[in-house]
Short mmCIF file of C-alpha atoms and ligand atoms in Angstrom, two decimals:
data_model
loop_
_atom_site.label_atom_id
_atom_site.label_comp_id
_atom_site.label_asym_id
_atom_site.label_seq_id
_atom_site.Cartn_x
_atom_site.Cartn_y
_atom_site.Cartn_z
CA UNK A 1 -15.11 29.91 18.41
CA UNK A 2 -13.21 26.92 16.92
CA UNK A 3 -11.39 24.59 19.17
CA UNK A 4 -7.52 24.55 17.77
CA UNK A 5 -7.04 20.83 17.26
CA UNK A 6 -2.91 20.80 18.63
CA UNK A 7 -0.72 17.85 17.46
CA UNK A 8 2.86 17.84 19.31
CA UNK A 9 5.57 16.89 17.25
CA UNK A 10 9.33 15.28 18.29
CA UNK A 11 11.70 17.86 15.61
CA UNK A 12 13.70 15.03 16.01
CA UNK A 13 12.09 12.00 14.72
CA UNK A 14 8.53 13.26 14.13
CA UNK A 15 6.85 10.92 16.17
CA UNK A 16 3.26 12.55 17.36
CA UNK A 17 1.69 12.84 20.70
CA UNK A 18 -1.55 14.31 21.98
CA UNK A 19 -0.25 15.74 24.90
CA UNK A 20 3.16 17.47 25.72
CA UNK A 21 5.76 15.35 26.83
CA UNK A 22 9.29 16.29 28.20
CA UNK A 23 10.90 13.62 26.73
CA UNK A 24 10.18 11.88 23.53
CA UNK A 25 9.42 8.13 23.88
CA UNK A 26 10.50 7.18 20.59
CA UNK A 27 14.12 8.72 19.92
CA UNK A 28 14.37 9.81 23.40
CA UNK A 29 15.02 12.88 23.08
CA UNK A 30 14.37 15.91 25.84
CA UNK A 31 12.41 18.88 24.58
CA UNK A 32 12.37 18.07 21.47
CA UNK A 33 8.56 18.24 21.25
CA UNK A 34 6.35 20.86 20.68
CA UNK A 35 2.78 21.91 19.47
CA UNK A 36 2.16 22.04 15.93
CA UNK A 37 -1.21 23.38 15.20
CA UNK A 38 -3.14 21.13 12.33
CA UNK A 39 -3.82 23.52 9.50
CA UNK A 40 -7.65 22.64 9.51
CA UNK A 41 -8.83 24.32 12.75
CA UNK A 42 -6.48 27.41 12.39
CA UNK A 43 -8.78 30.67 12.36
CA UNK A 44 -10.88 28.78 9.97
CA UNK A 45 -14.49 28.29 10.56
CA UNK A 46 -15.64 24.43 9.54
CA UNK A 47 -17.33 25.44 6.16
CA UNK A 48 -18.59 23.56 3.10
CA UNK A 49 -15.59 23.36 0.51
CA UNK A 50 -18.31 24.57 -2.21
CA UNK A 51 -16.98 27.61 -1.66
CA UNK A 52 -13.50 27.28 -2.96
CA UNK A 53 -12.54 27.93 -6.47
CA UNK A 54 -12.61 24.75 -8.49
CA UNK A 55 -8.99 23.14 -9.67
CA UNK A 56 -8.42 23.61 -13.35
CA UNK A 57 -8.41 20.08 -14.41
CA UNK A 58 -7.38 18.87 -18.69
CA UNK A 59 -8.58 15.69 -20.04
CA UNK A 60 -5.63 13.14 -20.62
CA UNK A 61 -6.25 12.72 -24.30
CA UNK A 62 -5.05 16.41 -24.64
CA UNK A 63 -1.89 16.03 -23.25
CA UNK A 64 1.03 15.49 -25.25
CA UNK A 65 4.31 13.79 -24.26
CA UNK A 66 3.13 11.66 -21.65
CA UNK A 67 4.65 8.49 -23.36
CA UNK A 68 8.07 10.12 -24.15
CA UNK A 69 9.43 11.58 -21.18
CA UNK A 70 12.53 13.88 -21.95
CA UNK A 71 15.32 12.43 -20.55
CA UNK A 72 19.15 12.76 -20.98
CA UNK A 73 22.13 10.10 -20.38
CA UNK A 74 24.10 9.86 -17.38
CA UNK A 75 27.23 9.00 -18.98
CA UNK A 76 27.12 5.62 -17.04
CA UNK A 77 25.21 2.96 -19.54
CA UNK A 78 25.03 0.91 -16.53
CA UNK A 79 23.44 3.76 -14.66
CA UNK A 80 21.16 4.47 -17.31
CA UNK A 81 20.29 0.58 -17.49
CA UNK A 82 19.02 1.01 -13.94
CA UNK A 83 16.66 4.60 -13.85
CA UNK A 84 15.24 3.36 -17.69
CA UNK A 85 17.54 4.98 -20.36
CA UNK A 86 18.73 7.84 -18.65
CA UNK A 87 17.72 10.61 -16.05
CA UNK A 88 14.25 12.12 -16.76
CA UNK A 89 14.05 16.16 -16.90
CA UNK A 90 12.64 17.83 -14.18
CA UNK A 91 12.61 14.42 -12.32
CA UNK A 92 14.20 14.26 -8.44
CA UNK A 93 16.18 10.68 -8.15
CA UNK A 94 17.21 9.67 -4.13
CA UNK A 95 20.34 7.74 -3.91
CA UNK A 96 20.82 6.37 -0.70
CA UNK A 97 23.79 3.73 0.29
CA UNK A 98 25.56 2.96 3.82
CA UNK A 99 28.51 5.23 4.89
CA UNK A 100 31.82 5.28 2.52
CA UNK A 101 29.72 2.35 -0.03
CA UNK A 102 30.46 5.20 -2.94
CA UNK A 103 27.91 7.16 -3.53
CA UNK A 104 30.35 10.64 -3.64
CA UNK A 105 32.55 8.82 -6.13
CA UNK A 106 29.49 7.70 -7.96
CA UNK A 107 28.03 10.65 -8.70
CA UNK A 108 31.39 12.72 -9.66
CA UNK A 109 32.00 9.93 -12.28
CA UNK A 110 28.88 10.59 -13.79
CA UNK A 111 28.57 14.38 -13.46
CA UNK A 112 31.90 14.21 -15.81
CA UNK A 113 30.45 11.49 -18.29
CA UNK A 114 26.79 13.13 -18.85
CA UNK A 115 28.95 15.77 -20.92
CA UNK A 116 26.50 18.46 -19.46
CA UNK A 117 27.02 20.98 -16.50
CA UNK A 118 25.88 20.03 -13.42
CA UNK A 119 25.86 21.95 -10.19
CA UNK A 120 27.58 19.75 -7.62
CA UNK A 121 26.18 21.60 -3.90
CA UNK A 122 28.48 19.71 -1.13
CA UNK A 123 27.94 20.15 2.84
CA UNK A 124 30.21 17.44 3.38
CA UNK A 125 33.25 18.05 1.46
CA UNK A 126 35.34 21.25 0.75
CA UNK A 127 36.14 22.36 -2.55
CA UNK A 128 39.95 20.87 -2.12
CA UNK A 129 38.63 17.91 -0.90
CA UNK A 130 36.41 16.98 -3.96
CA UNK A 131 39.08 18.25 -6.51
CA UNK A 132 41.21 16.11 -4.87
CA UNK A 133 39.01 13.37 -5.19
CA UNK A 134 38.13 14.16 -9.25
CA UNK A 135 42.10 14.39 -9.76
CA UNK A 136 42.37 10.76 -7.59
CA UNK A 137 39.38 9.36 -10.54
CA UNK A 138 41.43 10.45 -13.08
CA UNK A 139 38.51 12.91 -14.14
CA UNK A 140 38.85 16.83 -15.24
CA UNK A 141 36.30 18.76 -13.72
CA UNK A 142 35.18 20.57 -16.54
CA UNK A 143 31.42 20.59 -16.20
CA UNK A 144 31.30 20.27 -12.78
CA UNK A 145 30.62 23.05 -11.08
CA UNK A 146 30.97 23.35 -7.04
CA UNK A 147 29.40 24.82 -4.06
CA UNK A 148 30.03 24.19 -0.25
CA UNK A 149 27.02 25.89 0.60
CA UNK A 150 24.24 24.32 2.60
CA UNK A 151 21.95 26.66 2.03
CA UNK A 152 19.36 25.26 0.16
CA UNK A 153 17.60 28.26 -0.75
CA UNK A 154 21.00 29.57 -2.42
CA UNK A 155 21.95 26.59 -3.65
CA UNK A 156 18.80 26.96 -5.80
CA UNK A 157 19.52 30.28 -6.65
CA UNK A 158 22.95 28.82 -8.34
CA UNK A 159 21.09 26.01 -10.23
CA UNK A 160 18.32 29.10 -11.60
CA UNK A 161 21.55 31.08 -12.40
CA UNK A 162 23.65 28.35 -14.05
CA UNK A 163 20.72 26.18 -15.43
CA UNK A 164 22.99 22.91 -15.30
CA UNK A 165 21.18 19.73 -16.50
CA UNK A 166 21.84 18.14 -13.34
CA UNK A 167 21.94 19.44 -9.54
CA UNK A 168 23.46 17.00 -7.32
CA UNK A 169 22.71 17.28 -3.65
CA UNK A 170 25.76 15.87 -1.17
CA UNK A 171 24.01 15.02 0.87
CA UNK A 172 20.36 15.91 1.86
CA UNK A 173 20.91 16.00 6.07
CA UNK A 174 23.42 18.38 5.06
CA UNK A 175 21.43 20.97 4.15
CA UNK A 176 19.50 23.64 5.89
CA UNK A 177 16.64 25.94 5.71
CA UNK A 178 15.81 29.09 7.79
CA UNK A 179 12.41 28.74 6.99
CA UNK A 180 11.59 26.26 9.21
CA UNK A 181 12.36 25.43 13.21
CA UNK A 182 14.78 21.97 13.46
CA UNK A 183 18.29 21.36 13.66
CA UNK A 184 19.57 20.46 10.65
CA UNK A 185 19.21 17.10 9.64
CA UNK A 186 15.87 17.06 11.54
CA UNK A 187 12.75 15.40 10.13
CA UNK A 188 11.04 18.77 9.67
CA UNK A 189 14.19 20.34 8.00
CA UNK A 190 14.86 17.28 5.44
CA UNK A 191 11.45 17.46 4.72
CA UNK A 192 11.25 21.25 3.58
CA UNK A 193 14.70 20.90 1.90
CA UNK A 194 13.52 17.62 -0.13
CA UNK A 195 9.97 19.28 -0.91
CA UNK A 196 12.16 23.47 -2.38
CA UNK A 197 14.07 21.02 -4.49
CA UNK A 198 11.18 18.85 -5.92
CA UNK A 199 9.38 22.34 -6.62
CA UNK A 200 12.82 23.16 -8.33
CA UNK A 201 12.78 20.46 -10.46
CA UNK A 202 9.13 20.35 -11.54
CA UNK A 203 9.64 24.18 -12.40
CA UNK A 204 13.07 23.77 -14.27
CA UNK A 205 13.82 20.74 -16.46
CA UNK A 206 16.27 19.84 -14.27
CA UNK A 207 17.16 16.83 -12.55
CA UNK A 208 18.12 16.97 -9.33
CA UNK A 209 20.25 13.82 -7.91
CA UNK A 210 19.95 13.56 -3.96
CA UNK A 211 22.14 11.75 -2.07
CA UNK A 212 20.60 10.26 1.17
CA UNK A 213 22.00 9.05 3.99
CA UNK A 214 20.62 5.40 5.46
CA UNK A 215 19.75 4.20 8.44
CA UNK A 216 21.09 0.85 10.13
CA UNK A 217 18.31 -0.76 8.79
CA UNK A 218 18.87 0.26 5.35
CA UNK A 219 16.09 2.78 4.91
CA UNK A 220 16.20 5.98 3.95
CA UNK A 221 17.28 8.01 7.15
CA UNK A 222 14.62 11.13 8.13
CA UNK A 223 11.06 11.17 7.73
CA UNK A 224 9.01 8.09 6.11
CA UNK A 225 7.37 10.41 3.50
CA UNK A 226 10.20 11.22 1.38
CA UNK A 227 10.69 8.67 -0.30
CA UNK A 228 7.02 9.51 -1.29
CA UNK A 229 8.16 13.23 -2.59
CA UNK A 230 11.12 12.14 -5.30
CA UNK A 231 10.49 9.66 -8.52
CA UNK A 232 13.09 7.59 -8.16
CA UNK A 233 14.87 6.17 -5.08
CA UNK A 234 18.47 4.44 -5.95
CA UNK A 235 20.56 2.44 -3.70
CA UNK A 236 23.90 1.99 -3.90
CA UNK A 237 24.43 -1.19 -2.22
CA UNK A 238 27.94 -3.98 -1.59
CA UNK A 239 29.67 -5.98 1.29
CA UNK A 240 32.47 -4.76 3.09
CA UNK A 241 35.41 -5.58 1.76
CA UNK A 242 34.01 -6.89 -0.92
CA UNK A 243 35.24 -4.54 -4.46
CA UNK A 244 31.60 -5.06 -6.11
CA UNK A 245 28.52 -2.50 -6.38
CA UNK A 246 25.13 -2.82 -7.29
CA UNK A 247 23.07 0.00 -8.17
CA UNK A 248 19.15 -0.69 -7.79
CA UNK A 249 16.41 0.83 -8.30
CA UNK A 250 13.67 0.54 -4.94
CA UNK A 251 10.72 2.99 -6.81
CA UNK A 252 11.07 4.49 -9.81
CA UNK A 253 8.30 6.91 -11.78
CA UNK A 254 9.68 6.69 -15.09
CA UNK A 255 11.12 3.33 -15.70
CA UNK A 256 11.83 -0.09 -14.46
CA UNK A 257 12.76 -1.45 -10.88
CA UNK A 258 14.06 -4.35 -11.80
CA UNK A 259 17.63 -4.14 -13.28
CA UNK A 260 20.62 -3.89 -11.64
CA UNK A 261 24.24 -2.30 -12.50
CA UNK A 262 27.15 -3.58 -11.36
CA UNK A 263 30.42 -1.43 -10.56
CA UNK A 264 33.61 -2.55 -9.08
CA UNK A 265 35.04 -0.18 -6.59
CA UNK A 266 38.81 0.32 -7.67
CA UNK A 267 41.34 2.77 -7.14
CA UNK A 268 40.12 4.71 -10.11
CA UNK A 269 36.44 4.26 -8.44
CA UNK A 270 33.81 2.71 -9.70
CA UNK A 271 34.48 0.78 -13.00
CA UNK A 272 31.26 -0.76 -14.95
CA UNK A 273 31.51 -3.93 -15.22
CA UNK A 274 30.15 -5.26 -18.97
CA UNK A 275 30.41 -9.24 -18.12
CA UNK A 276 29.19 -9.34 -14.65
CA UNK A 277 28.61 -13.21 -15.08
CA UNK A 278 31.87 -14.02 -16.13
CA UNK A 279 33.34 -11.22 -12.78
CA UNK A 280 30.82 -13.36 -10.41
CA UNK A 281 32.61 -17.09 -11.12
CA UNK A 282 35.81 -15.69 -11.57
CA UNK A 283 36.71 -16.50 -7.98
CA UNK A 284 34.79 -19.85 -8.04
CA UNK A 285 35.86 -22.75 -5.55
CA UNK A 286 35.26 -25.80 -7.04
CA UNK A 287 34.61 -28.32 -3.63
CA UNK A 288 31.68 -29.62 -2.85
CA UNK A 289 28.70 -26.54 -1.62
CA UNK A 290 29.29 -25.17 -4.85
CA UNK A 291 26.55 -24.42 -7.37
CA UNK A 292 26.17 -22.00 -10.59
CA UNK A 293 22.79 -20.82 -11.11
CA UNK A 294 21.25 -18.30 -14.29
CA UNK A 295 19.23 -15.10 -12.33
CA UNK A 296 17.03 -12.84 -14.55
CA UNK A 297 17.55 -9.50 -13.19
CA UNK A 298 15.87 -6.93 -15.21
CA UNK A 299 16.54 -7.18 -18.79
CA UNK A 300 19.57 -9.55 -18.53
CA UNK A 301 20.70 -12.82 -17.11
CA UNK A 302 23.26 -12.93 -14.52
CA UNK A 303 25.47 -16.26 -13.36
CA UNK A 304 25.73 -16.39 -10.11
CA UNK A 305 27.82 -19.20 -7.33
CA UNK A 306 25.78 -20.40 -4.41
CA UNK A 307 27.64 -21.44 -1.77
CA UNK A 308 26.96 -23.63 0.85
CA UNK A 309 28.64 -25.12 4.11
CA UNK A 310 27.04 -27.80 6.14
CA UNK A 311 28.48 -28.63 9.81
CA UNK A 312 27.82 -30.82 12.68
CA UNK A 313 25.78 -28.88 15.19
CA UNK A 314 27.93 -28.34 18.19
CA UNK A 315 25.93 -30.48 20.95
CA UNK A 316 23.63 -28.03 23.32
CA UNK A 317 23.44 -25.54 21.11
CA UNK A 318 20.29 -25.00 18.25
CA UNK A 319 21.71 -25.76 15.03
CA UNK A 320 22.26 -22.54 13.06
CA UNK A 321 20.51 -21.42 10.03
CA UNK A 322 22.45 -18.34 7.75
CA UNK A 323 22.53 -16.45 4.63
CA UNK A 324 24.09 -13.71 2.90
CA UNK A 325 22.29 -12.38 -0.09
CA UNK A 326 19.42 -15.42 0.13
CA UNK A 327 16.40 -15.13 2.40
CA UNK A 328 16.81 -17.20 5.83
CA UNK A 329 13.10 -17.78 5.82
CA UNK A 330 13.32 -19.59 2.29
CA UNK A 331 16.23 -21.62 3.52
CA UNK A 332 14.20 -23.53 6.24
CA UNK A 333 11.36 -23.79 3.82
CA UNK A 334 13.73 -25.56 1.14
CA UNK A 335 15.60 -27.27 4.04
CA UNK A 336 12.42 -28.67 5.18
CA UNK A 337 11.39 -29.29 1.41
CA UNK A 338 15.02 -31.39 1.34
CA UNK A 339 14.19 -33.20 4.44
CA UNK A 340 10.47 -34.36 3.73
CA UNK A 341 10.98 -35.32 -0.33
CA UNK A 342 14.43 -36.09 0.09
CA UNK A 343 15.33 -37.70 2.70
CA UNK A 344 18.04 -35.85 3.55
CA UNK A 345 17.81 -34.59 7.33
CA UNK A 346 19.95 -31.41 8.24
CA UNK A 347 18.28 -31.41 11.59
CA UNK A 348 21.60 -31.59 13.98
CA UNK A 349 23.87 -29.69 11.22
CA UNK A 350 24.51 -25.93 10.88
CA UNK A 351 23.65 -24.85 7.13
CA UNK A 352 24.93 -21.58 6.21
CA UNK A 353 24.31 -20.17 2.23
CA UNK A 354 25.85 -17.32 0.80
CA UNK A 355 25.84 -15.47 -2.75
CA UNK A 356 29.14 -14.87 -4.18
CA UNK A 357 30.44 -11.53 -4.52
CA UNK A 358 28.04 -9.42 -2.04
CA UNK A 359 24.92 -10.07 -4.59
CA UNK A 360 21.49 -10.21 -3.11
CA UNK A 361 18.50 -11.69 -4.93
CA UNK A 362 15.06 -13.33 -4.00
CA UNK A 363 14.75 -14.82 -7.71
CA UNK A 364 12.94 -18.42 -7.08
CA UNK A 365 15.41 -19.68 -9.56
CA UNK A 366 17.75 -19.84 -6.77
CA UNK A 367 15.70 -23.01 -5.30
CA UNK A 368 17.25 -25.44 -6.90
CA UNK A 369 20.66 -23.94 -6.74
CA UNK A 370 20.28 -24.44 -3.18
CA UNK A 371 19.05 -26.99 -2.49
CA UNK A 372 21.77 -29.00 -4.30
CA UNK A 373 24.82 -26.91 -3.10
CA UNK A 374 23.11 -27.98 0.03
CA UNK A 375 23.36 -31.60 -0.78
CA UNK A 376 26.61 -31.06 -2.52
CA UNK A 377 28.11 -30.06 0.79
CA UNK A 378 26.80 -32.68 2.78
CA UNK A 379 27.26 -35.50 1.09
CA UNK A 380 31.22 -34.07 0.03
CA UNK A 381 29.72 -34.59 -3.55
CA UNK A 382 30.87 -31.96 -6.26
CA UNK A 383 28.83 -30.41 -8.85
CA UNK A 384 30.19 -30.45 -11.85
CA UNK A 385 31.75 -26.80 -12.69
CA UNK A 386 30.49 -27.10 -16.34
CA UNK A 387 26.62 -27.55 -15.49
CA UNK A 388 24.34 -24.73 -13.93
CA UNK A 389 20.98 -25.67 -12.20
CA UNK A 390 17.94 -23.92 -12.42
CA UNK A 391 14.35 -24.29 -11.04
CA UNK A 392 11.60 -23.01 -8.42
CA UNK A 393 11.17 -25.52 -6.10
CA UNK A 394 7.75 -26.58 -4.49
CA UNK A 395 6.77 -27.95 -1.22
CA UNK A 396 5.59 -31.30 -2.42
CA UNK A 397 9.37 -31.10 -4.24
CA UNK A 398 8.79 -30.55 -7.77
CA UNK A 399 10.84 -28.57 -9.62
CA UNK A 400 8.81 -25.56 -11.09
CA UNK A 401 9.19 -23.79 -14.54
CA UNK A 402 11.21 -20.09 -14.07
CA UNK A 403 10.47 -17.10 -16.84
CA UNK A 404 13.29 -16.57 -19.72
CA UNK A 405 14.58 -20.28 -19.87
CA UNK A 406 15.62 -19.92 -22.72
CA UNK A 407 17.76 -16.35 -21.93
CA UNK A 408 19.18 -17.97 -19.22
CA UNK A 409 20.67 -21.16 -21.44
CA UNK A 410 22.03 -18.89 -23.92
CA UNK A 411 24.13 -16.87 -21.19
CA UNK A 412 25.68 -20.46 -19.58
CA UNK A 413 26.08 -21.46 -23.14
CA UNK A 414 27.75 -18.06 -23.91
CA UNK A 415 30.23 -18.86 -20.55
CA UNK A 416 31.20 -22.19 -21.79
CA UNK A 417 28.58 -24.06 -19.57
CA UNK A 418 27.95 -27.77 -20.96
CA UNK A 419 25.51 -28.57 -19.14
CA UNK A 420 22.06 -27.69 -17.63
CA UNK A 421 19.93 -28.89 -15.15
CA UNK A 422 16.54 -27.38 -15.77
CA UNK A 423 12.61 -27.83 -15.18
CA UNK A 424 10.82 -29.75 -17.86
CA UNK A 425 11.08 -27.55 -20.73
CA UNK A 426 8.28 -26.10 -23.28
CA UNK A 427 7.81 -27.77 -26.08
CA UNK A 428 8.96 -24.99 -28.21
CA UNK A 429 11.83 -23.72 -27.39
CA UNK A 430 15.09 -22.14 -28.94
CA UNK A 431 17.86 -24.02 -27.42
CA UNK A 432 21.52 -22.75 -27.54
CA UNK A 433 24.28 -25.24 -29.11
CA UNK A 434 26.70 -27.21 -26.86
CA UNK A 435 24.95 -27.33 -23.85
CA UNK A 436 23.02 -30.58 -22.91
CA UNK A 437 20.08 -30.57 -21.01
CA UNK A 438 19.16 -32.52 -18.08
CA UNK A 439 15.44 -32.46 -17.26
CA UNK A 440 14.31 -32.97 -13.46
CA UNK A 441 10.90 -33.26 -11.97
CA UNK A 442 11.41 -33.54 -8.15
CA UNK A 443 14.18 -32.95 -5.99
CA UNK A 444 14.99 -36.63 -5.40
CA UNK A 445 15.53 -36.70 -9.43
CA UNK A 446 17.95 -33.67 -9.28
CA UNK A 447 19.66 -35.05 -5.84
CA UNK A 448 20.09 -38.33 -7.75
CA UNK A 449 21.80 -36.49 -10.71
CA UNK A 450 23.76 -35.46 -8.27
N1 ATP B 1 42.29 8.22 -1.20
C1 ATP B 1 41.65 7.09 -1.55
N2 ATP B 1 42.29 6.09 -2.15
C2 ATP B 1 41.68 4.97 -2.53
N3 ATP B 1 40.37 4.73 -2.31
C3 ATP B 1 39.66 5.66 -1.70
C4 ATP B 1 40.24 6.89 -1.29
N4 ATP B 1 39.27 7.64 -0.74
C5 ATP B 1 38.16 6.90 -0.80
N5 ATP B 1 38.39 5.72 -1.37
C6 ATP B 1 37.39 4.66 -1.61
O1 ATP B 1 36.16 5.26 -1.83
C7 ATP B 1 35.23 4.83 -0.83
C8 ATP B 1 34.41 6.00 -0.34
O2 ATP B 1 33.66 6.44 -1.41
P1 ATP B 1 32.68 7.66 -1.23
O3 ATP B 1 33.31 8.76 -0.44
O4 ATP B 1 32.21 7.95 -2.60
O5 ATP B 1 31.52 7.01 -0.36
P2 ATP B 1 30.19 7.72 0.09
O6 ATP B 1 29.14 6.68 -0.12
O7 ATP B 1 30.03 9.03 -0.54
O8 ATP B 1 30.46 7.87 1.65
P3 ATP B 1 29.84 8.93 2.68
O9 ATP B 1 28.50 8.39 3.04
O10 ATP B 1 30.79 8.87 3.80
O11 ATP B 1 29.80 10.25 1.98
C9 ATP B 1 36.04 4.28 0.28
O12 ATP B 1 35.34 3.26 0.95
C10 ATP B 1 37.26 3.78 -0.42
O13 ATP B 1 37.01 2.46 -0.87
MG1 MG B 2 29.91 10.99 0.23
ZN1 ZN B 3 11.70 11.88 18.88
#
C-alpha cells in the first residue's frame, strides 16, 4: 500500500498547508482550502523510472531556425522597439499595467496597425462598448474581430477557426475554465487558462497577447508561476495624471529587456512619441533643483530633468528622504557621498528627488545629476539650462565613467545642449560639434563648477 502524500491548497491564493485548516492564514479566506493529492503517490507504486519510455531528444546542430525566429510587426514601431522587432509566432506576451493605465486602448491600436486579423476575446467589455471605444480612437475595426466570451476553451475554438495572427486576451482573471475547481480569477483557474493558451500558441503560430491584471505591488496578480509559463511579460506603466506611458519589457524570450517606448495618453489614445527627449524638457523649470541628465535606455539615449527640492526639517520630526522614479536607497547613499566629500550636510533638511514626466530609471548616470540638482537647490544656485551632467558617482566621490558617452553627447548636442559635464573621457573618442566639455573628477570639482 502507498501512503497518499496530501498537500491542501487555498483556491484562493494557493498558499499550502499540511494539515486542513478552516481558514486560510495567508488571504484569509474561509474554506477555501482543500486536499490536493501530489501526483507522485497516486495509485503509483515507488518504481525505478528505467521503466519509462525514453524522451525523443535532436541534437541542436540539426535544428534549423533557431537564430531567426518568425515574427511579425505590431503596427506600433515603438512597440516593436520594446518585444525585439516585432511579436514572435507562436510566442505568448503578458501585459500587465495598474487599473485604467491603457492597456485596452493599447492593444486595440495595435490590433488595427499590425494589418492582420486578430481575435480580440473580451470578459470585460461588451461588443458596444469596445466599438465605441475603436470609433472614440479614430480606428475602423476591420481586422478586429470580437468575442465576449470567457470561455477559454471556446475562445480557442474561434482562434483554430479564424487562424488570426494575433489572439488578444482582455483580460486573463476574466476567463474561465470548467475543467478545473476555483472561482474564476482563482490561482488554480488563471493557471489552467494561461497554461490552454500557451499550448495554443506553441501548436498554432499564433501569438497570443494577454492582458494581466496587477497587484498593489505591481506584480503580476494570481499565481507566482506565470510569469514563468509566457515569453514575454510587458508592463504598461505612468503616473496619475501624468499623459505619458512607458512600455517595458520585465522578461522577454526572444529579444531585449532593456528598451523602453514611450506613448502619450491623449484623447485619440496612445500617441508614440518619436522625440521623447525633446517631450521630457518640454515642461522644464529653470530654478535652482534643476538638472538635465543623458539615460541609455536600450538602444537609445533619453534626456531626462531631475528635480530636486531641499527644505528645512520641521523641528521634532526626522528629516524626510523621497523619490519618484529614483531609488530612495541610492539617495542616502549619494546624500551621504555629498556630505562626507563635499561638505555639504543635508542632515536637518528634507530632500525630495523626482524624475520628470512619471519616468523611472536606476541608470547610475543619474548620480551626478543628483547630486548637483541637490546642491543646486540648496545653495539657490541654478544650473545652467544649456549644460547636461553625467557620471556614476563613487563613495570616495569620484565621478565614474558611464557606457555610450559618446551616444549620449550626440543626443544633448542634437537638443541644442552647449555644454557637458562629464567623467574624464577616453582618449579616443568621437565628439559631437558645439558642445563643450567640462571634465570632473570628484564631486567637490563638479559642486565647484557649480
Ligand atoms: N471616453 C473617454 N474619453 C477620453 N478618454 C478616455 C475615455 N475612456 C477612457 N479614456 C482614457 O483611457 C484610459 C483607460 O484606458 P484603458 O481602458 O485602455 O485602460 P486599461 O488599462 O485597459 O484599464 P482596465 O484595467 O480598467 O481595463 C482612461 O484612464 C482615460 O484616460
Ligand atoms: Mg482594459
Ligand atoms: Zn488563501
Amino acid at each position: 500500500m502507498t501512503k497518499l502524500n496530501t498537500v491542501f491548497i487555498c483556491t484562493n491564493c494557493d498558499a499550502q498547508y499540511p494539515k486542513w485548516v478552516g481558514r486560510c492564514s495567508e488571504c484569509g479566506k474561509f474554506g477555501t482550502v482543500a486536499s490536493e493529492p501530489t501526483m507522485i503517490s497516486k495509485n503509483k507504486p515507488q518504481t525505478l523510472t528505467s521503466a519509462a519510455i525514453a524522451a525523443s531528444t535532436v541534437s541542436l546542430a540539426q535544428v534549423n531556425g533557431f537564430k531567426n525566429v518568425a515574427r511579425f510587426s505590431s503596427g506600433l514601431p515603438e512597440v516593436n522597439r520594446v518585444v525585439g522587432g516585432g511579436f514572435a509566432e507562436a510566442s505568448v506576451i503578458l501585459l500587465t499595467g495598474a487599473p485604467g493605465v491603457g492597456k485596452s486602448t493599447l492593444v486595440l491600436a495595435l490590433a488595427e496597425k499590425c494589418g492582420w486579423p486578430v481575435l480580440y476575446a473580451s470578459g470585460e467589455e461588451s461588443a458596444e462598448q469596445v466599438q465605441g471605444r475603436v470609433a472614440r480612437l479614430g480606428l475602423n475595426g476591420q481586422n478586429l474581430h470580437f468575442t465576449p466570451s470567457t470561455d477559454v476553451h471556446a475562445v480557442i475554438q474561434s482562434a483554430r477557426n479564424l487562424q488570426p495572427k494575433l489572439l488578444v486576451i482582455d483580460s486573463l482573471q476574466t476567463m474561465q475554465t470548467d475543467d478545473i475547481q476555483g472561482g474564476v480569477g482563482s490561482p488554480s483557474q488563471i493557471r489552467t487558462v494561461l497554461a490552454e493558451l500557451v499550448n495554443l500558441a506553441k501548436t498554432s503560430a499564433l501569438a497570443v497577447l494577454v492582458i494581466g491584471h496587477v497587484t498593489k505591488e505591481g506584480i503580476a496578480a494570481g499565481p507566482k508561476t506565470i510569469e514563468h509559463l509566457v515569453d514575454v511579460v510587458l508592463s504598461l506603466e505612468g503616473v496619475e495624471h501624468q499623459p505619458l506611458r512607458f512600455l517595458r519589457a520585465n522578461k522577454n524570450r526572444f529579444g531585449p529587456t532593456d528598451e523602453v517606448g514611450v506613448f502619450q495618453m491623449t484623447e485619440n489614445g496612445l500617441i508614440e512619441v518619436d522625440n521623447p527627449s525633446a517631450l521630457f524638457l518640454n515642461e522644464r523649470h529653470s530654478g535652482p533643483g534643476s538638472g538635465v541628465t543623458a539615460l541609455i535606455e536600450g538602444s537609445r539615449s533619453l534626456l531626462i530633468e531631475v528635480q530636486a527640492l531641499v527644505t528645512r526639517t520641521s523641528s521634532l520630526n526626522y528629516p524626510k528622504r523621497a523619490t519618484t522614479g529614483f531609488d530612495a536607497n541610492r539617495l542616502q547613499v549619494l546624500l551621504a557621498v555629498l556630505n562626507e566629500r563635499a561638505r555639504i550636510n543635508l542632515g536637518y533638511k528634507d530632500v525630495y528627488i523626482n524624475l520628470a514626466g512619471g519616468f523611472r530609471s536606476r541608470e547610475p548616470a543619474l548620480d551626478l545629476a543628483v547630486c548637483l540638482a541637490v546642491a543646486s537647490a540648496n545653495f539657490k544656485k541654478v544650473i545652467p539650462s544649456s549644460a547636461v551632467v553625467l557620471g556614476e558617482i563613487g563613495l570616495g566621490g569620484e565621478i565614474r565613467p558611464v557606457v555610450a558617452i559618446d551616444k549620449r553627447l550626440q543626443e544633448a548636442a542634437r537638443l541644442g545642449f552647449k555644454q557637458a559635464v562629464v567623467p574624464k573621457l577616453p582618449d579616443k573618442i568621437k565628439l559631437p560639434q558645439g558642445i563643450d566639455i567640462v571634465e570632473v573628477r570628484n564631486i567637490t570639482e563638479a559642486v565647484e563648477w557649480l
